[in-house]
mmCIF file of C-alpha atoms in Angstrom:
data_model
loop_
_atom_site.group_PDB
_atom_site.id
_atom_site.type_symbol
_atom_site.label_atom_id
_atom_site.label_comp_id
_atom_site.label_asym_id
_atom_site.label_seq_id
_atom_site.Cartn_x
_atom_site.Cartn_y
_atom_site.Cartn_z
ATOM 1 C CA MET A 1421 -25.230 -8.550 1.794
ATOM 2 C CA LYS A 1422 -25.082 -6.235 -1.188
ATOM 3 C CA ILE A 1423 -21.817 -5.147 -2.808
ATOM 4 C CA ALA A 1424 -21.639 -2.406 -5.449
ATOM 5 C CA LEU A 1425 -18.863 -1.876 -7.969
ATOM 6 C CA MET A 1426 -18.256 1.112 -10.219
ATOM 7 C CA ASP A 1427 -16.002 1.777 -13.193
ATOM 8 C CA SER A 1428 -16.053 3.648 -16.462
ATOM 9 C CA GLY A 1429 -16.665 0.338 -18.258
ATOM 10 C CA ILE A 1430 -16.489 -3.420 -17.925
ATOM 11 C CA GLY A 1431 -13.163 -3.323 -16.110
ATOM 12 C CA LEU A 1432 -15.244 -3.932 -12.979
ATOM 13 C CA LEU A 1433 -15.883 -7.522 -14.129
ATOM 14 C CA PRO A 1434 -12.684 -9.046 -12.646
ATOM 15 C CA ALA A 1435 -13.390 -7.623 -9.181
ATOM 16 C CA ALA A 1436 -17.076 -8.545 -9.442
ATOM 17 C CA ALA A 1437 -16.151 -12.099 -10.389
ATOM 18 C CA ALA A 1438 -13.688 -12.233 -7.485
ATOM 19 C CA VAL A 1439 -16.448 -11.116 -5.103
ATOM 20 C CA ARG A 1440 -18.789 -13.698 -6.594
ATOM 21 C CA ARG A 1441 -16.246 -16.485 -6.042
ATOM 22 C CA LEU A 1442 -15.663 -15.424 -2.431
ATOM 23 C CA ARG A 1443 -19.342 -14.790 -1.620
ATOM 24 C CA PRO A 1444 -21.779 -16.387 -4.079
ATOM 25 C CA ASP A 1445 -24.571 -15.277 -1.737
ATOM 26 C CA ALA A 1446 -23.889 -11.531 -2.151
ATOM 27 C CA ASP A 1447 -26.165 -9.377 -4.291
ATOM 28 C CA LEU A 1448 -24.140 -7.327 -6.762
ATOM 29 C CA VAL A 1449 -24.700 -3.893 -8.269
ATOM 30 C CA LEU A 1450 -22.519 -3.065 -11.283
ATOM 31 C CA SER A 1451 -22.509 0.605 -12.295
ATOM 32 C CA TRP A 1452 -20.579 1.929 -15.280
ATOM 33 C CA ASP A 1453 -20.681 4.811 -17.724
ATOM 34 C CA PRO A 1454 -21.082 4.026 -21.437
ATOM 35 C CA ASP A 1455 -22.311 7.601 -22.001
ATOM 36 C CA GLY A 1456 -19.055 9.095 -20.722
ATOM 37 C CA MET A 1457 -16.339 6.576 -21.475
ATOM 38 C CA PRO A 1458 -13.466 6.420 -22.017
ATOM 39 C CA TRP A 1459 -12.495 8.374 -18.932
ATOM 40 C CA GLY A 1460 -8.764 8.257 -19.589
ATOM 41 C CA PRO A 1461 -8.618 11.241 -21.987
ATOM 42 C CA ARG A 1462 -10.843 13.379 -19.719
ATOM 43 C CA THR A 1463 -9.555 16.042 -17.338
ATOM 44 C CA PRO A 1464 -9.272 15.101 -13.658
ATOM 45 C CA GLU A 1465 -12.258 17.335 -12.963
ATOM 46 C CA ASP A 1466 -14.367 15.545 -15.575
ATOM 47 C CA ILE A 1467 -13.288 12.154 -14.255
ATOM 48 C CA THR A 1468 -14.343 13.133 -10.749
ATOM 49 C CA GLU A 1469 -17.718 14.402 -11.970
ATOM 50 C CA ARG A 1470 -18.394 11.171 -13.868
ATOM 51 C CA SER A 1471 -17.157 9.065 -10.941
ATOM 52 C CA LEU A 1472 -19.484 10.760 -8.481
ATOM 53 C CA SER A 1473 -22.430 10.280 -10.822
ATOM 54 C CA VAL A 1474 -21.756 6.585 -11.477
ATOM 55 C CA ALA A 1475 -21.055 5.930 -7.803
ATOM 56 C CA GLY A 1476 -24.196 7.813 -6.809
ATOM 57 C CA ALA A 1477 -26.332 5.560 -9.003
ATOM 58 C CA ALA A 1478 -24.819 2.526 -7.292
ATOM 59 C CA VAL A 1479 -25.134 3.912 -3.764
ATOM 60 C CA ALA A 1480 -28.822 4.666 -4.412
ATOM 61 C CA ARG A 1481 -29.304 0.880 -4.419
ATOM 62 C CA ARG A 1482 -28.200 0.856 -0.761
ATOM 63 C CA PRO A 1483 -25.135 -1.397 -0.871
ATOM 64 C CA ASP A 1484 -23.093 -2.313 2.185
ATOM 65 C CA VAL A 1485 -19.846 -1.310 0.449
ATOM 66 C CA LEU A 1486 -18.744 0.341 -2.797
ATOM 67 C CA ILE A 1487 -15.714 -0.877 -4.755
ATOM 68 C CA VAL A 1488 -14.131 1.689 -7.061
ATOM 69 C CA ALA A 1489 -12.963 -0.934 -9.547
ATOM 70 C CA CYS A 1490 -11.119 1.592 -11.688
ATOM 71 C CA ASN A 1491 -7.539 2.764 -11.414
ATOM 72 C CA THR A 1492 -8.245 6.065 -13.179
ATOM 73 C CA ALA A 1493 -11.137 6.905 -10.846
ATOM 74 C CA SER A 1494 -9.085 5.886 -7.820
ATOM 75 C CA VAL A 1495 -6.159 8.057 -8.934
ATOM 76 C CA HIS A 1496 -8.243 11.174 -9.497
ATOM 77 C CA SER A 1497 -11.432 10.852 -7.445
ATOM 78 C CA LEU A 1498 -11.065 8.600 -4.395
ATOM 79 C CA PRO A 1499 -10.910 11.430 -1.802
ATOM 80 C CA GLN A 1500 -14.040 13.037 -3.272
ATOM 81 C CA LEU A 1501 -15.886 9.720 -3.392
ATOM 82 C CA ARG A 1502 -15.057 9.009 0.234
ATOM 83 C CA ALA A 1503 -16.056 12.513 1.277
ATOM 84 C CA ARG A 1504 -19.429 12.086 -0.460
ATOM 85 C CA PHE A 1505 -20.400 8.566 0.613
ATOM 86 C CA GLU A 1506 -18.512 7.606 3.773
ATOM 87 C CA PRO A 1507 -19.106 6.733 6.554
ATOM 88 C CA ASP A 1508 -22.521 5.434 5.445
ATOM 89 C CA VAL A 1509 -20.998 3.338 2.644
ATOM 90 C CA PRO A 1510 -17.328 2.302 2.872
ATOM 91 C CA VAL A 1511 -15.468 3.085 -0.364
ATOM 92 C CA ILE A 1512 -12.697 0.707 -1.482
ATOM 93 C CA GLY A 1513 -10.229 2.048 -4.050
ATOM 94 C CA THR A 1514 -8.125 0.116 -6.527
ATOM 95 C CA VAL A 1515 -4.364 0.521 -6.237
ATOM 96 C CA PRO A 1516 -1.981 -0.849 -8.887
ATOM 97 C CA ALA A 1517 -0.235 -3.909 -7.456
ATOM 98 C CA ILE A 1518 3.197 -2.245 -7.447
ATOM 99 C CA LYS A 1519 4.109 -3.299 -3.910
ATOM 100 C CA PRO A 1520 3.789 -7.083 -4.407
ATOM 101 C CA ALA A 1521 5.309 -6.816 -7.888
ATOM 102 C CA ALA A 1522 8.379 -4.991 -6.597
ATOM 103 C CA ALA A 1523 8.771 -7.509 -3.777
ATOM 104 C CA GLY A 1524 9.810 -10.029 -6.409
ATOM 105 C CA GLY A 1525 12.820 -7.908 -7.315
ATOM 106 C CA GLY A 1526 11.956 -6.930 -10.870
ATOM 107 C CA PRO A 1527 12.548 -5.677 -13.420
ATOM 108 C CA VAL A 1528 8.901 -4.536 -13.431
ATOM 109 C CA ALA A 1529 6.729 -2.989 -16.126
ATOM 110 C CA ILE A 1530 3.521 -1.161 -15.217
ATOM 111 C CA TRP A 1531 0.952 -1.223 -18.000
ATOM 112 C CA ALA A 1532 -1.594 1.554 -17.474
ATOM 113 C CA THR A 1533 -3.770 4.052 -19.291
ATOM 114 C CA PRO A 1534 -2.091 7.253 -20.506
ATOM 115 C CA ALA A 1535 -3.969 9.133 -17.758
ATOM 116 C CA THR A 1536 -2.435 6.956 -15.035
ATOM 117 C CA THR A 1537 1.026 6.512 -16.556
ATOM 118 C CA GLY A 1538 3.361 9.146 -15.198
ATOM 119 C CA SER A 1539 0.742 10.521 -12.804
ATOM 120 C CA PRO A 1540 1.957 11.799 -9.425
ATOM 121 C CA TYR A 1541 -0.151 9.054 -7.831
ATOM 122 C CA GLN A 1542 1.565 6.222 -9.701
ATOM 123 C CA ARG A 1543 5.004 7.809 -9.349
ATOM 124 C CA GLY A 1544 4.391 8.054 -5.611
ATOM 125 C CA LEU A 1545 3.578 4.354 -5.397
ATOM 126 C CA ILE A 1546 6.745 3.529 -7.325
ATOM 127 C CA GLN A 1547 8.837 5.697 -5.031
ATOM 128 C CA GLU A 1548 7.232 4.247 -1.903
ATOM 129 C CA PHE A 1549 7.214 0.555 -2.800
ATOM 130 C CA ALA A 1550 9.707 -0.013 -5.615
ATOM 131 C CA GLY A 1551 12.859 1.729 -4.474
ATOM 132 C CA GLY A 1552 15.872 -0.004 -5.936
ATOM 133 C CA VAL A 1553 13.799 -1.957 -8.462
ATOM 134 C CA ALA A 1554 13.935 -1.216 -12.185
ATOM 135 C CA VAL A 1555 10.462 -0.024 -13.146
ATOM 136 C CA THR A 1556 9.232 0.919 -16.622
ATOM 137 C CA GLU A 1557 5.931 2.748 -16.999
ATOM 138 C CA VAL A 1558 4.202 1.588 -20.193
ATOM 139 C CA PRO A 1559 1.269 3.655 -21.511
ATOM 140 C CA CYS A 1560 -1.336 1.581 -23.341
ATOM 141 C CA PRO A 1561 -3.441 3.973 -25.451
ATOM 142 C CA GLY A 1562 -6.646 2.426 -26.704
ATOM 143 C CA LEU A 1563 -6.328 -0.873 -24.852
ATOM 144 C CA ALA A 1564 -8.946 -0.207 -22.177
ATOM 145 C CA ASP A 1565 -11.458 0.986 -24.777
ATOM 146 C CA ALA A 1566 -10.758 -1.999 -27.039
ATOM 147 C CA VAL A 1567 -11.293 -4.410 -24.145
ATOM 148 C CA HIS A 1568 -14.525 -2.675 -23.190
ATOM 149 C CA HIS A 1569 -15.906 -3.137 -26.698
ATOM 150 C CA ALA A 1570 -14.448 -6.661 -27.036
ATOM 151 C CA ASP A 1571 -12.813 -5.476 -30.259
ATOM 152 C CA GLU A 1572 -10.431 -8.338 -30.941
ATOM 153 C CA ALA A 1573 -8.346 -6.626 -33.630
ATOM 154 C CA ALA A 1574 -7.975 -3.435 -31.578
ATOM 155 C CA ILE A 1575 -7.027 -5.458 -28.482
ATOM 156 C CA ASP A 1576 -4.305 -7.269 -30.417
ATOM 157 C CA ALA A 1577 -2.950 -4.014 -31.868
ATOM 158 C CA ALA A 1578 -2.888 -2.188 -28.523
ATOM 159 C CA ILE A 1579 -1.219 -5.101 -26.734
ATOM 160 C CA ALA A 1580 1.391 -5.417 -29.480
ATOM 161 C CA ALA A 1581 2.181 -1.693 -29.302
ATOM 162 C CA ALA A 1582 2.608 -1.819 -25.511
ATOM 163 C CA ALA A 1583 4.730 -4.963 -25.730
ATOM 164 C CA VAL A 1584 7.184 -3.109 -27.978
ATOM 165 C CA LEU A 1585 7.622 -0.528 -25.192
ATOM 166 C CA THR A 1586 8.228 -3.222 -22.564
ATOM 167 C CA PRO A 1587 11.909 -4.086 -21.939
ATOM 168 C CA ASP A 1588 12.939 -7.621 -22.892
ATOM 169 C CA ASP A 1589 14.256 -8.412 -19.413
ATOM 170 C CA VAL A 1590 11.029 -7.606 -17.562
ATOM 171 C CA SER A 1591 10.062 -10.410 -15.184
ATOM 172 C CA THR A 1592 6.824 -8.923 -13.844
ATOM 173 C CA VAL A 1593 3.987 -6.875 -15.340
ATOM 174 C CA VAL A 1594 1.583 -4.880 -13.201
ATOM 175 C CA LEU A 1595 -1.844 -4.641 -14.823
ATOM 176 C CA GLY A 1596 -2.496 -1.031 -13.871
ATOM 177 C CA CYS A 1597 -5.967 -0.853 -15.412
ATOM 178 C CA THR A 1598 -8.716 -3.220 -14.339
ATOM 179 C CA ASN A 1599 -9.765 -3.758 -17.984
ATOM 180 C CA TYR A 1600 -6.395 -5.366 -18.665
ATOM 181 C CA GLU A 1601 -7.119 -8.215 -16.281
ATOM 182 C CA LEU A 1602 -9.744 -9.429 -18.757
ATOM 183 C CA VAL A 1603 -7.005 -10.048 -21.342
ATOM 184 C CA ALA A 1604 -4.206 -11.007 -18.960
ATOM 185 C CA GLU A 1605 -3.206 -14.176 -20.779
ATOM 186 C CA ARG A 1606 -2.995 -12.334 -24.088
ATOM 187 C CA ILE A 1607 -0.670 -9.817 -22.447
ATOM 188 C CA ARG A 1608 1.425 -12.654 -21.038
ATOM 189 C CA VAL A 1609 1.859 -14.207 -24.486
ATOM 190 C CA ALA A 1610 2.834 -10.859 -26.025
ATOM 191 C CA VAL A 1611 5.461 -10.003 -23.400
ATOM 192 C CA GLN A 1612 6.919 -13.428 -22.609
ATOM 193 C CA LYS A 1613 10.317 -13.821 -24.279
ATOM 194 C CA PRO A 1614 11.705 -17.216 -25.335
ATOM 195 C CA GLY A 1615 14.204 -18.596 -22.868
ATOM 196 C CA ARG A 1616 13.099 -16.238 -20.082
ATOM 197 C CA PRO A 1617 11.462 -17.411 -16.827
ATOM 198 C CA PRO A 1618 7.650 -17.436 -16.868
ATOM 199 C CA LEU A 1619 6.286 -13.890 -16.724
ATOM 200 C CA ILE A 1620 4.507 -12.892 -13.510
ATOM 201 C CA LEU A 1621 1.342 -10.779 -13.808
ATOM 202 C CA HIS A 1622 -0.103 -8.770 -10.927
ATOM 203 C CA GLY A 1623 -3.716 -7.605 -10.980
ATOM 204 C CA SER A 1624 -5.808 -6.123 -8.195
ATOM 205 C CA ALA A 1625 -9.221 -7.825 -8.402
ATOM 206 C CA GLY A 1626 -8.686 -10.475 -5.726
ATOM 207 C CA ALA A 1627 -7.147 -8.091 -3.209
ATOM 208 C CA VAL A 1628 -9.869 -5.486 -3.720
ATOM 209 C CA ALA A 1629 -12.646 -8.056 -3.281
ATOM 210 C CA ALA A 1630 -11.071 -9.363 -0.080
ATOM 211 C CA GLN A 1631 -10.627 -5.841 1.296
ATOM 212 C CA ALA A 1632 -14.280 -5.012 0.614
ATOM 213 C CA LEU A 1633 -15.380 -8.023 2.641
ATOM 214 C CA ARG A 1634 -13.020 -7.105 5.480
ATOM 215 C CA ARG A 1635 -14.414 -3.570 5.641
ATOM 216 C CA ILE A 1636 -17.928 -4.880 6.265
ATOM 217 C CA GLY A 1637 -16.812 -7.605 8.648
ATOM 218 C CA ALA A 1638 -17.608 -10.469 6.291
ATOM 219 C CA GLY A 1639 -15.450 -13.488 5.645
ATOM 220 C CA ALA A 1640 -15.120 -15.618 2.561
ATOM 221 C CA ALA A 1641 -17.807 -18.287 2.112
ATOM 222 C CA PRO A 1642 -17.180 -19.737 -1.346
ATOM 223 C CA ASP A 1643 -19.593 -22.627 -0.715
ATOM 224 C CA ALA A 1644 -22.526 -20.384 0.220
ATOM 225 C CA ARG A 1645 -25.739 -20.893 -1.705
ATOM 226 C CA ALA A 1646 -25.813 -18.738 -4.837
ATOM 227 C CA ASP A 1647 -29.316 -17.304 -4.645
ATOM 228 C CA THR A 1648 -28.595 -13.694 -5.527
ATOM 229 C CA THR A 1649 -29.320 -10.838 -7.906
ATOM 230 C CA LEU A 1650 -27.147 -8.904 -10.334
ATOM 231 C CA THR A 1651 -28.228 -5.332 -11.012
ATOM 232 C CA VAL A 1652 -26.555 -3.568 -13.942
ATOM 233 C CA LEU A 1653 -26.641 0.229 -14.238
ATOM 234 C CA LEU A 1654 -25.422 1.867 -17.456
ATOM 235 C CA SER A 1655 -24.927 5.596 -16.840
ATOM 236 C CA GLY A 1656 -27.625 5.260 -14.175
ATOM 237 C CA ARG A 1657 -30.102 3.277 -16.286
ATOM 238 C CA GLU A 1658 -30.997 -0.251 -15.240
ATOM 239 C CA ALA A 1659 -30.154 -2.717 -17.988
ATOM 240 C CA GLU A 1660 -29.137 -6.280 -18.720
ATOM 241 C CA LEU A 1661 -25.513 -7.394 -18.714
ATOM 242 C CA PRO A 1662 -24.245 -6.252 -22.133
ATOM 243 C CA VAL A 1663 -23.289 -8.826 -24.731
ATOM 244 C CA THR A 1664 -19.711 -7.528 -24.742
ATOM 245 C CA ALA A 1665 -19.344 -8.545 -21.079
ATOM 246 C CA LEU A 1666 -20.135 -12.114 -22.061
ATOM 247 C CA ALA A 1667 -17.072 -12.177 -24.302
ATOM 248 C CA TYR A 1668 -15.065 -12.690 -21.109
ATOM 249 C CA ALA A 1669 -15.069 -15.574 -18.638
ATOM 250 C CA GLU A 1670 -15.747 -13.165 -15.772
ATOM 251 C CA GLY A 1671 -18.954 -11.895 -17.400
ATOM 252 C CA ARG A 1672 -20.132 -15.418 -18.138
ATOM 253 C CA LEU A 1673 -19.515 -16.402 -14.516
ATOM 254 C CA LEU A 1674 -21.633 -13.523 -13.257
ATOM 255 C CA ARG A 1675 -24.486 -14.437 -15.566
ATOM 256 C CA ALA A 1676 -24.282 -18.126 -14.641
ATOM 257 C CA VAL A 1677 -24.230 -17.623 -10.883
ATOM 258 C CA SER A 1678 -26.610 -14.650 -10.552
ATOM 259 C CA THR A 1679 -30.217 -14.026 -11.394
ATOM 260 C CA ALA A 1680 -29.557 -11.023 -13.652
ATOM 261 C CA ARG A 1681 -32.050 -8.191 -13.763
#
C-alpha cells in the first residue's frame, strides 16, 4: 500500500512515524511546502491554494489515501481538498484532540498557531466537545516555524512565551499543531508545575494514522517486513529527507526503516 501525507512543513513527521509503526510495509509519500511556509500568517484563500498544490503533488504519486497532517490546512482547506481528490483518494483531516482532552475534565489548554487559535473551527470543537470544561486557547507565534527549522533557541523562546499564557492549574494540553508533537516533552517540562499531577498531552498523530488505515480497509501489522520506499516532495520537487527532519526521533525512524529516495 502507499500512504501520502501533506503539511506545510515537517509537522507531518509524527503522523508518518505513526503510520510506519503500524504498517512498516507501507510506502510513504511526504509532501510539504518550504517555498510557501509558514502557512499560519497566510489568508485562508492562500492556505487553500498552497494546500491544493502540495496535495496534488502527493496524489500524483497515486497513493491509496492522503493524510492532511496539518491543523491549519484542515481548518481552512479540508472541504476543498476532499472535493478535488475524493472519491479516488480518501482524504483524512487532522482535528485537534479536544474531545479526548475534555473527557478528562480539565482544565484544558489548547496550544495552536495564531491562525487556528480563536478560529470558528476550533471554537466549534470546544463548544461541541468541551462544554462545562475550562478551556484556554493559547496562541504560539513562531513555534511551528522554529520546530520546522530545528532552531533550538527559537523553540525554547516560543515554548516559554506560550507557557506564560497557560494557566497554572491546567491538567491537560492539546497540541493543536502537528509540529508541536515533535517537541512534546519540552512543552511538558515548560508547563508542568511543581506539586501538580503529571501533565497530560494530547496529540493527533496516532489517531490520524489509524483512521487512514481504516479508510482503506487495512489493519495494523507492526511486525510486517519493512521493505518500503520513502518519497519526499518539497514544494513538488523530489528530494531527500532534509537534515532538519533528522533532528527529531520521528525523522530518524523514517530514515532507518525506509529506503529513502
